[in-house]
Amino acid sequence: MKDREVATRRRKVTGKWEYTWHLWATLLLHIIAIVLFTRGFLLTRTELPYYSNSSDVSESQCVYSSSHNNASSWTKPAVNRLIIIVLDALRFDFVAPSTFFPESKRWMDKLEVLKDVVSKNPTSARIFKAIADPPTTSLQRLKGLTTGGLPTFVDVGNSFGAPAIVEDNFLNQVDNGCIEHLFPSLYEDDWDVLISHFLGVDHAGHIFGVDSTPMIEKLEQYNSILEKVIEVLEKESGPGSLHENTLLVVMGDHGQTLNGDHGGGGAEEVETAIFAMSVKKPPSSVPVEYDTSSCQLDLDGKNVCVSTMQQLDFAATMSALLGIPFPYGSIGQVNPELYALGAGSWNSDASQELSESDIWMQNYANTLCINSWQVKRYIDAYSASSAVGFSSDDLSQVASVYAQAETQWLCSTKKLLLDKNKGTDALVPALKKQIEAYFNFLRTVAELARSKWTEFDLYMMGTGIAIMSISLIFQVLVILRANSQDGATLASSGYGWIFSASTFAFFLLGMRAVSFLSNSFILEEGKVAIFLLSTSGIVALRKSVVKGELLKESVGFLLLCTFCRFGIEIGLSKQSATSAFMKEYTSWILNIASDLPVWNHAAEVVPILVLILLAFWLYKATSGIFFGWTRKIVILCTILTYILIIVHWITENNRYVLAFMPESIGRTYIPRIIYAILLGQLLLLAFAQLFKGNCSDCKTNLVAKTTAMLAAWSSTIILLSGKQGPAVAFASIIGGYCIMRLCDIEDENGPKRSLSIGPFPVMQWNLFATCLFFCSGHWCAFDGLHYGAAFIGFEEFMLIPQAIILTLDTYGFSIILPIFGLPFLVATKYKADLGKHVLFRQLSQIYTTYGLITAIMTMFTIFCVTLHRRHLMVWGLFAPKFVFDVFGLILTDILICLASLYYFDQGKDDHHHN
Amino acid sequence: MDRRRKREKTTVIKPSTVDSQSAPKISPSETFIVALSCVFGLGIALYVANSGFSIDLVTDPSRTIFFISLVELPIAILLFSRYRQNPRKCTYLRALGRGLLAVPIGALLNCLGAIALGAPVTFQFLPRTVNWSLMMSLFTAVPASCVLGSSWAHWKRIFAQTRPNGSVEYLICLPAHGAVIGGWFGAWPMPLDWERPWQEWPICVSYGAIGGYLVGLVASCVFVLACDRSQHVKQT
């Protein structure tokens, strides 16, 4: 007797924690796992807010040879003007002669003017094979080209929205603007650097592929443009002319595959070309030691040489040539061959006793000195400011290599340089040694930076995956334990059926999880989800045929699946319109939608009607059952907000603007009022938690709570989803109702109905939620976010509220509503005589199962991302999917915890039932 | 497509108890002949389509599938009508009529199932969808209709519960389930970006369905043989 009292008291103390502690533990485990994995997976360089100043150079130990004392430059300017023509997605084999490749293809040898120039003037023009650092996306690469740094993940994400900026259809117009402005500019003298970016090749590649007629036409067009540019430059190349000392650079920012894709780290994507031509002829070529070029005869028998360089080095080299400060975050080295093209301007002030190549070497050594100093400064500043800097081992290695080069500079080379009287015999070997030392340093830094910034930290990723697996095992154990408890207390009749249904549920889940292995399935994830949902619907129909009951519900569910399917297809066609990853996909529904004017009116009126229907239904459904007064208020508020939403939509349509209300009220104030009402409702519900009503009828209480919660959220989510909101809300109500009813028939063989809910309905609930995500026009990419929704009620940009609103819009139908709606599933099974404990155990069980399903999916996403980390589409598809899933998982966990706080009362009146 | 997903087969199989209601029992050798003629029908249809009209599933799916249906239709109806239930009450001709009637109904059901699962509904694909549904109807509904007629209880037992009773019902049930499940799995390669012609609707689904149908035929033969043997053991 006493024991029992103690037990009861302990239960009082632990209360709901007994049922909910593992939910919090899971949340914690997931957060740790995901933070660790993300650390290892996403490129984690932080950007420093520093800039290089021209006066900084005095801090270095480097010197100038005499004459040049211009304070505004770091190195001696070698060129006065720079023309950069960027051809987006320029493959290396567009530029290099076809003889460099085993097989001649249709698209090769089209930019003939470049190699003609190179073969004519081997000293003043060069072709480079430039190796880019993945991810090979345009924004990313342009940033890399200009800063000389390595990419960070945030840019990668952003750049995938870029295809939306330029309409693909305007293929021919894209470049015309460039051409219009390029030629007049060539004759003007008010610029130092002229950059012209041609997108045509990239677009031709995305739309038609490399081996296509539009691509060839585009290349031929570029050939003629470049011919004209070079002609102009050569005409103006005389002493005192406009382009006396100009450098022309024609370059690609990245390559592309034969399909026109880019983004990954494949050889075709990272290899692009740089063509550089100095108008002023440099006297001689680079000293042999620094010449990496390989030469071959082209089809016309001309000798063409091609060198190799890292794209990373471009920024530093250009800065050195122009004599401007190197970018602060650049870790590239000044490329000797490209730098040599500017050597023409130095002869004038050279002393007579040195040969040309020695002067060049002298300059180059000095440039490298500044270059190394600047890189060292950046590395030091980076490790000082960033939390995830380099390890101390790496740092000390870098420092020692630098110290070695620096000592050599101070002790021997500098003296030799300053001392003009010494002969060249001692100087040249010393310079060579010096250059070698600097090369060594810069190479070490670049290697280190690559391994830290663009390589994945497999150890971290592995740890993350391991912790994630532990959390999965933990969840499974919790479920099994609860099951065994159930088995002890309740007759496990119909257990065999539950077993086979769960097998089937896990089979469907497994199919979905395995489908993440392929980028195609991720692209069409919505279709896969609806396929599986319909399959589960068909199985449910089969079952209801066997039992001969609930036929209407199962057929209705299948019909709903069919509707969802069309909704998802409309969403996918939107995706293809903005995404560069999908070829044209036209949906006949869209065509009909845009063609008929009647449809436009319907599109305005139908959502309003559906919303009125929803409000009416909500009123009817809640007027009957017992509700606390707080919940009554919440429901009434929701109905009020529905009316407000209708007013908001009407005022948005200029056609029906009401005369007595200024437009701005409808636009901004109504949404804000609705957000405020949501907050008020949530507070009210939380407040009502404090007062324990008498729990005479737990089931009704639970249903009332759930309804109030869903009603509170629904209005904001509908508002954010726009016109499709009411329809999706309606669909989710019907779908939820069908799943709820159908889970009732699953166990019937035995005389006593089992109370436990198998994973099958929960899996259906989860799949249906996923389908709603796609139905409401979202997809797992950053351009799939409805940025417009963030500005409902806000005119200007405010980060935090808008981030919250965007989250509400993105995950409203697919995470928030399903999770708060899950207790309905429990309520259908519950019988009044069983006491509160059973109810709570079921609730906890169902939430754990739901969390487990989401976690399994995320686990597979994480796993596939790891597996495909070198995949072509890793930044285009897998990484966004990863971000969406991980965010969704954390949100799911948090919401489950919050829901557990809300739905689990303190177990005060437990002892009555025990 | 998984309308009639089979339950765990092993739990379902019981020694077949012959009752007067169910279809007449046929010997294993006869079962083999029926199964073989179905397989031959398929093979001949594909061969003639390929050599006579030089089309196959990939180049002209619509007509090839139609051709398969055309060849299978008489085979299925004529063969299975011989094993109709209650042969005294129901004439052979009536069974034939039932089979013919089942063709459009089965096609409609299959078509609806496919659309719910995501089959394209554009007009461009309409002939393919129609022909595919006809073929699926011949694999699933027509034999059952010839044998079972309109007896809802039998239909329910065979297709919703997967509890075939006797050799003829095995011949109806397992190939039908095989075709549906095969088609379901056959749909999986469709979204892949391999850009192969056979990924189009309904080519790979048809491949899957035909493959599943064949597996089902073989499985039904095996089951009939096993049941026969176990019964012999009982009797002796």
PDB file of N, CA, C and O in Angstrom, chain A residues 530 533-538 540-541 550-568 730-732 734-735 738 742 764 768 771 775, chain B residues 3 108-109 111-118:
ATOM      1  N   ILE A 530       3.870  11.554 -53.963  1.00  0.00           N
ATOM      2  CA  ILE A 530       2.450  11.309 -54.258  1.00  0.00           C
ATOM      3  C   ILE A 530       2.252   9.901 -54.783  1.00  0.00           C
ATOM      4  O   ILE A 530       1.229   9.269 -54.539  1.00  0.00           O
ATOM      5  N   LEU A 533       2.144   7.889 -51.721  1.00  0.00           N
ATOM      6  CA  LEU A 533       0.903   8.151 -50.978  1.00  0.00           C
ATOM      7  C   LEU A 533      -0.276   7.467 -51.657  1.00  0.00           C
ATOM      8  O   LEU A 533      -1.116   6.855 -50.993  1.00  0.00           O
ATOM      9  N   SER A 534      -0.314   7.552 -52.999  1.00  0.00           N
ATOM     10  CA  SER A 534      -1.403   6.884 -53.711  1.00  0.00           C
ATOM     11  C   SER A 534      -1.326   5.386 -53.511  1.00  0.00           C
ATOM     12  O   SER A 534      -2.358   4.723 -53.358  1.00  0.00           O
ATOM     13  N   THR A 535      -0.102   4.855 -53.506  1.00  0.00           N
ATOM     14  CA  THR A 535       0.038   3.418 -53.276  1.00  0.00           C
ATOM     15  C   THR A 535      -0.548   3.048 -51.921  1.00  0.00           C
ATOM     16  O   THR A 535      -1.300   2.069 -51.808  1.00  0.00           O
ATOM     17  N   SER A 536      -0.219   3.849 -50.914  1.00  0.00           N
ATOM     18  CA  SER A 536      -0.764   3.547 -49.582  1.00  0.00           C
ATOM     19  C   SER A 536      -2.276   3.690 -49.596  1.00  0.00           C
ATOM     20  O   SER A 536      -2.987   2.936 -48.935  1.00  0.00           O
ATOM     21  N   GLY A 537      -2.776   4.643 -50.397  1.00  0.00           N
ATOM     22  CA  GLY A 537      -4.216   4.810 -50.509  1.00  0.00           C
ATOM     23  C   GLY A 537      -4.866   3.592 -51.144  1.00  0.00           C
ATOM     24  O   GLY A 537      -5.944   3.158 -50.727  1.00  0.00           O
ATOM     25  N   ILE A 538      -4.180   3.034 -52.156  1.00  0.00           N
ATOM     26  CA  ILE A 538      -4.730   1.853 -52.833  1.00  0.00           C
ATOM     27  C   ILE A 538      -4.751   0.669 -51.872  1.00  0.00           C
ATOM     28  O   ILE A 538      -5.717  -0.098 -51.823  1.00  0.00           O
ATOM     29  N   ALA A 540      -5.015   0.910 -48.699  1.00  0.00           N
ATOM     30  CA  ALA A 540      -6.095   1.170 -47.751  1.00  0.00           C
ATOM     31  C   ALA A 540      -7.451   0.808 -48.366  1.00  0.00           C
ATOM     32  O   ALA A 540      -8.325   0.246 -47.708  1.00  0.00           O
ATOM     33  N   LEU A 541      -7.580   1.110 -49.654  1.00  0.00           N
ATOM     34  CA  LEU A 541      -8.834   0.790 -50.347  1.00  0.00           C
ATOM     35  C   LEU A 541      -9.062  -0.714 -50.351  1.00  0.00           C
ATOM     36  O   LEU A 541     -10.157  -1.204 -50.075  1.00  0.00           O
ATOM     37  N   LEU A 550     -16.029   1.861 -44.745  1.00  0.00           N
ATOM     38  CA  LEU A 550     -15.215   3.039 -45.042  1.00  0.00           C
ATOM     39  C   LEU A 550     -14.791   3.113 -46.504  1.00  0.00           C
ATOM     40  O   LEU A 550     -13.757   3.661 -46.836  1.00  0.00           O
ATOM     41  N   LEU A 551     -15.601   2.553 -47.384  1.00  0.00           N
ATOM     42  CA  LEU A 551     -15.259   2.615 -48.808  1.00  0.00           C
ATOM     43  C   LEU A 551     -15.202   4.051 -49.293  1.00  0.00           C
ATOM     44  O   LEU A 551     -14.313   4.435 -50.053  1.00  0.00           O
ATOM     45  N   LYS A 552     -16.160   4.853 -48.803  1.00  0.00           N
ATOM     46  CA  LYS A 552     -16.228   6.244 -49.262  1.00  0.00           C
ATOM     47  C   LYS A 552     -14.935   6.979 -48.925  1.00  0.00           C
ATOM     48  O   LYS A 552     -14.367   7.687 -49.745  1.00  0.00           O
ATOM     49  N   GLU A 553     -14.458   6.762 -47.692  1.00  0.00           N
ATOM     50  CA  GLU A 553     -13.259   7.473 -47.265  1.00  0.00           C
ATOM     51  C   GLU A 553     -12.047   7.076 -48.109  1.00  0.00           C
ATOM     52  O   GLU A 553     -11.266   7.920 -48.519  1.00  0.00           O
ATOM     53  N   SER A 554     -11.922   5.767 -48.365  1.00  0.00           N
ATOM     54  CA  SER A 554     -10.713   5.364 -49.081  1.00  0.00           C
ATOM     55  C   SER A 554     -10.750   5.815 -50.534  1.00  0.00           C
ATOM     56  O   SER A 554      -9.726   6.237 -51.084  1.00  0.00           O
ATOM     57  N   VAL A 555     -11.944   5.750 -51.138  1.00  0.00           N
ATOM     58  CA  VAL A 555     -12.031   6.262 -52.508  1.00  0.00           C
ATOM     59  C   VAL A 555     -11.781   7.765 -52.514  1.00  0.00           C
ATOM     60  O   VAL A 555     -11.067   8.290 -53.380  1.00  0.00           O
ATOM     61  N   GLY A 556     -12.346   8.442 -51.520  1.00  0.00           N
ATOM     62  CA  GLY A 556     -12.122   9.890 -51.421  1.00  0.00           C
ATOM     63  C   GLY A 556     -10.653  10.212 -51.262  1.00  0.00           C
ATOM     64  O   GLY A 556     -10.144  11.159 -51.866  1.00  0.00           O
ATOM     65  N   PHE A 557      -9.962   9.405 -50.482  1.00  0.00           N
ATOM     66  CA  PHE A 557      -8.534   9.644 -50.283  1.00  0.00           C
ATOM     67  C   PHE A 557      -7.781   9.497 -51.598  1.00  0.00           C
ATOM     68  O   PHE A 557      -6.908  10.300 -51.921  1.00  0.00           O
ATOM     69  N   LEU A 558      -8.155   8.472 -52.368  1.00  0.00           N
ATOM     70  CA  LEU A 558      -7.494   8.280 -53.666  1.00  0.00           C
ATOM     71  C   LEU A 558      -7.766   9.454 -54.597  1.00  0.00           C
ATOM     72  O   LEU A 558      -6.865   9.925 -55.305  1.00  0.00           O
ATOM     73  N   LEU A 559      -9.015   9.924 -54.588  1.00  0.00           N
ATOM     74  CA  LEU A 559      -9.348  11.080 -55.425  1.00  0.00           C
ATOM     75  C   LEU A 559      -8.514  12.290 -55.006  1.00  0.00           C
ATOM     76  O   LEU A 559      -7.980  13.025 -55.845  1.00  0.00           O
ATOM     77  N   LEU A 560      -8.406  12.463 -53.685  1.00  0.00           N
ATOM     78  CA  LEU A 560      -7.611  13.585 -53.176  1.00  0.00           C
ATOM     79  C   LEU A 560      -6.163  13.453 -53.651  1.00  0.00           C
ATOM     80  O   LEU A 560      -5.537  14.446 -54.050  1.00  0.00           O
ATOM     81  N   CYS A 561      -5.635  12.223 -53.616  1.00  0.00           N
ATOM     82  CA  CYS A 561      -4.278  11.989 -54.099  1.00  0.00           C
ATOM     83  C   CYS A 561      -4.154  12.423 -55.555  1.00  0.00           C
ATOM     84  O   CYS A 561      -3.168  13.040 -55.956  1.00  0.00           O
ATOM     85  N   THR A 562      -5.194  12.093 -56.334  1.00  0.00           N
ATOM     86  CA  THR A 562      -5.148  12.463 -57.746  1.00  0.00           C
ATOM     87  C   THR A 562      -5.103  13.984 -57.898  1.00  0.00           C
ATOM     88  O   THR A 562      -4.339  14.515 -58.706  1.00  0.00           O
ATOM     89  N   PHE A 563      -5.920  14.669 -57.091  1.00  0.00           N
ATOM     90  CA  PHE A 563      -5.899  16.137 -57.170  1.00  0.00           C
ATOM     91  C   PHE A 563      -4.534  16.682 -56.762  1.00  0.00           C
ATOM     92  O   PHE A 563      -3.981  17.568 -57.422  1.00  0.00           O
ATOM     93  N   CYS A 564      -4.018  16.129 -55.670  1.00  0.00           N
ATOM     94  CA  CYS A 564      -2.706  16.574 -55.199  1.00  0.00           C
ATOM     95  C   CYS A 564      -1.666  16.376 -56.284  1.00  0.00           C
ATOM     96  O   CYS A 564      -0.781  17.191 -56.476  1.00  0.00           O
ATOM     97  N   ARG A 565      -1.815  15.285 -56.980  1.00  0.00           N
ATOM     98  CA  ARG A 565      -0.858  14.959 -58.029  1.00  0.00           C
ATOM     99  C   ARG A 565      -0.815  16.073 -59.077  1.00  0.00           C
ATOM    100  O   ARG A 565       0.253  16.512 -59.491  1.00  0.00           O
ATOM    101  N   PHE A 566      -2.005  16.554 -59.467  1.00  0.00           N
ATOM    102  CA  PHE A 566      -2.007  17.641 -60.446  1.00  0.00           C
ATOM    103  C   PHE A 566      -1.446  18.914 -59.842  1.00  0.00           C
ATOM    104  O   PHE A 566      -0.730  19.664 -60.510  1.00  0.00           O
ATOM    105  N   GLY A 567      -1.752  19.138 -58.566  1.00  0.00           N
ATOM    106  CA  GLY A 567      -1.192  20.312 -57.898  1.00  0.00           C
ATOM    107  C   GLY A 567       0.319  20.271 -57.906  1.00  0.00           C
ATOM    108  O   GLY A 567       0.986  21.273 -58.169  1.00  0.00           O
ATOM    109  N   ILE A 568       0.869  19.099 -57.634  1.00  0.00           N
ATOM    110  CA  ILE A 568       2.321  18.960 -57.597  1.00  0.00           C
ATOM    111  C   ILE A 568       2.906  19.174 -58.978  1.00  0.00           C
ATOM    112  O   ILE A 568       3.958  19.784 -59.138  1.00  0.00           O
ATOM    113  N   PHE A 730      -8.131  23.148 -47.288  1.00  0.00           N
ATOM    114  CA  PHE A 730      -9.272  22.276 -47.464  1.00  0.00           C
ATOM    115  C   PHE A 730      -8.808  20.848 -47.727  1.00  0.00           C
ATOM    116  O   PHE A 730      -9.286  19.892 -47.114  1.00  0.00           O
ATOM    117  N   ALA A 731      -7.828  20.734 -48.663  1.00  0.00           N
ATOM    118  CA  ALA A 731      -7.306  19.410 -48.994  1.00  0.00           C
ATOM    119  C   ALA A 731      -6.701  18.750 -47.766  1.00  0.00           C
ATOM    120  O   ALA A 731      -6.884  17.550 -47.544  1.00  0.00           O
ATOM    121  N   SER A 732      -6.000  19.546 -46.948  1.00  0.00           N
ATOM    122  CA  SER A 732      -5.358  18.914 -45.802  1.00  0.00           C
ATOM    123  C   SER A 732      -6.393  18.459 -44.777  1.00  0.00           C
ATOM    124  O   SER A 732      -6.208  17.431 -44.124  1.00  0.00           O
ATOM    125  N   ILE A 734      -9.440  17.378 -45.545  1.00  0.00           N
ATOM    126  CA  ILE A 734     -10.042  16.145 -46.069  1.00  0.00           C
ATOM    127  C   ILE A 734      -9.054  14.983 -45.922  1.00  0.00           C
ATOM    128  O   ILE A 734      -9.410  13.893 -45.469  1.00  0.00           O
ATOM    129  N   GLY A 735      -7.800  15.249 -46.317  1.00  0.00           N
ATOM    130  CA  GLY A 735      -6.801  14.190 -46.233  1.00  0.00           C
ATOM    131  C   GLY A 735      -6.622  13.712 -44.809  1.00  0.00           C
ATOM    132  O   GLY A 735      -6.598  12.501 -44.542  1.00  0.00           O
ATOM    133  N   CYS A 738      -9.525  11.597 -43.800  1.00  0.00           N
ATOM    134  CA  CYS A 738      -9.521  10.255 -44.391  1.00  0.00           C
ATOM    135  C   CYS A 738      -8.502   9.360 -43.691  1.00  0.00           C
ATOM    136  O   CYS A 738      -8.802   8.211 -43.352  1.00  0.00           O
ATOM    137  N   LEU A 742      -9.383   6.016 -41.785  1.00  0.00           N
ATOM    138  CA  LEU A 742      -8.862   4.759 -42.312  1.00  0.00           C
ATOM    139  C   LEU A 742      -8.005   4.034 -41.295  1.00  0.00           C
ATOM    140  O   LEU A 742      -7.897   2.816 -41.331  1.00  0.00           O
ATOM    141  N   GLN A 764       1.454   7.553 -43.426  1.00  0.00           N
ATOM    142  CA  GLN A 764       0.578   8.239 -44.374  1.00  0.00           C
ATOM    143  C   GLN A 764       0.487   9.720 -44.046  1.00  0.00           C
ATOM    144  O   GLN A 764       0.540  10.568 -44.938  1.00  0.00           O
ATOM    145  N   PHE A 768       1.636  12.519 -46.555  1.00  0.00           N
ATOM    146  CA  PHE A 768       0.662  13.510 -46.971  1.00  0.00           C
ATOM    147  C   PHE A 768       1.189  14.917 -46.695  1.00  0.00           C
ATOM    148  O   PHE A 768       1.044  15.823 -47.518  1.00  0.00           O
ATOM    149  N   CYS A 771       3.573  15.756 -49.329  1.00  0.00           N
ATOM    150  CA  CYS A 771       2.874  16.111 -50.560  1.00  0.00           C
ATOM    151  C   CYS A 771       2.327  17.527 -50.479  1.00  0.00           C
ATOM    152  O   CYS A 771       2.355  18.264 -51.467  1.00  0.00           O
ATOM    153  N   CYS A 775       2.536  20.469 -52.979  1.00  0.00           N
ATOM    154  CA  CYS A 775       1.278  20.985 -53.503  1.00  0.00           C
ATOM    155  C   CYS A 775       1.202  22.492 -53.378  1.00  0.00           C
ATOM    156  O   CYS A 775       0.654  23.174 -54.227  1.00  0.00           O
TER     157      CYS A 775
ATOM    158  N   ARG B   3      -3.006  -1.962 -56.597  1.00  0.00           N
ATOM    159  CA  ARG B   3      -4.345  -2.063 -56.054  1.00  0.00           C
ATOM    160  C   ARG B   3      -4.518  -3.348 -55.266  1.00  0.00           C
ATOM    161  O   ARG B   3      -5.156  -3.395 -54.243  1.00  0.00           O
ATOM    162  N   LEU B 108     -10.717   0.541 -67.389  1.00  0.00           N
ATOM    163  CA  LEU B 108     -11.035   1.805 -66.718  1.00  0.00           C
ATOM    164  C   LEU B 108     -10.420   1.833 -65.315  1.00  0.00           C
ATOM    165  O   LEU B 108      -9.796   2.826 -64.912  1.00  0.00           O
ATOM    166  N   LEU B 109     -10.566   0.725 -64.585  1.00  0.00           N
ATOM    167  CA  LEU B 109     -10.025   0.678 -63.221  1.00  0.00           C
ATOM    168  C   LEU B 109      -8.502   0.844 -63.242  1.00  0.00           C
ATOM    169  O   LEU B 109      -7.929   1.617 -62.470  1.00  0.00           O
ATOM    170  N   CYS B 111      -6.716   2.209 -65.512  1.00  0.00           N
ATOM    171  CA  CYS B 111      -6.374   3.557 -65.957  1.00  0.00           C
ATOM    172  C   CYS B 111      -6.504   4.540 -64.798  1.00  0.00           C
ATOM    173  O   CYS B 111      -5.615   5.375 -64.580  1.00  0.00           O
ATOM    174  N   LEU B 112      -7.595   4.418 -64.028  1.00  0.00           N
ATOM    175  CA  LEU B 112      -7.777   5.330 -62.895  1.00  0.00           C
ATOM    176  C   LEU B 112      -6.655   5.159 -61.881  1.00  0.00           C
ATOM    177  O   LEU B 112      -6.112   6.140 -61.358  1.00  0.00           O
ATOM    178  N   GLY B 113      -6.313   3.897 -61.631  1.00  0.00           N
ATOM    179  CA  GLY B 113      -5.218   3.646 -60.699  1.00  0.00           C
ATOM    180  C   GLY B 113      -3.928   4.278 -61.175  1.00  0.00           C
ATOM    181  O   GLY B 113      -3.210   4.928 -60.409  1.00  0.00           O
ATOM    182  N   ALA B 114      -3.661   4.120 -62.466  1.00  0.00           N
ATOM    183  CA  ALA B 114      -2.417   4.674 -63.007  1.00  0.00           C
ATOM    184  C   ALA B 114      -2.410   6.188 -62.897  1.00  0.00           C
ATOM    185  O   ALA B 114      -1.387   6.797 -62.574  1.00  0.00           O
ATOM    186  N   ILE B 115      -3.568   6.810 -63.145  1.00  0.00           N
ATOM    187  CA  ILE B 115      -3.613   8.275 -63.077  1.00  0.00           C
ATOM    188  C   ILE B 115      -3.422   8.756 -61.646  1.00  0.00           C
ATOM    189  O   ILE B 115      -2.723   9.732 -61.391  1.00  0.00           O
ATOM    190  N   ALA B 116      -4.018   8.012 -60.701  1.00  0.00           N
ATOM    191  CA  ALA B 116      -3.819   8.397 -59.299  1.00  0.00           C
ATOM    192  C   ALA B 116      -2.345   8.322 -58.941  1.00  0.00           C
ATOM    193  O   ALA B 116      -1.849   9.098 -58.131  1.00  0.00           O
ATOM    194  N   LEU B 117      -1.640   7.392 -59.565  1.00  0.00           N
ATOM    195  CA  LEU B 117      -0.223   7.241 -59.239  1.00  0.00           C
ATOM    196  C   LEU B 117       0.665   8.174 -60.049  1.00  0.00           C
ATOM    197  O   LEU B 117       1.865   8.219 -59.827  1.00  0.00           O
ATOM    198  N   GLY B 118       0.107   8.876 -61.007  1.00  0.00           N
ATOM    199  CA  GLY B 118       0.929   9.871 -61.693  1.00  0.00           C
ATOM    200  C   GLY B 118       1.125   9.641 -63.176  1.00  0.00           C
ATOM    201  O   GLY B 118       2.026  10.233 -63.767  1.00  0.00           O
TER     202      GLY B 118
END
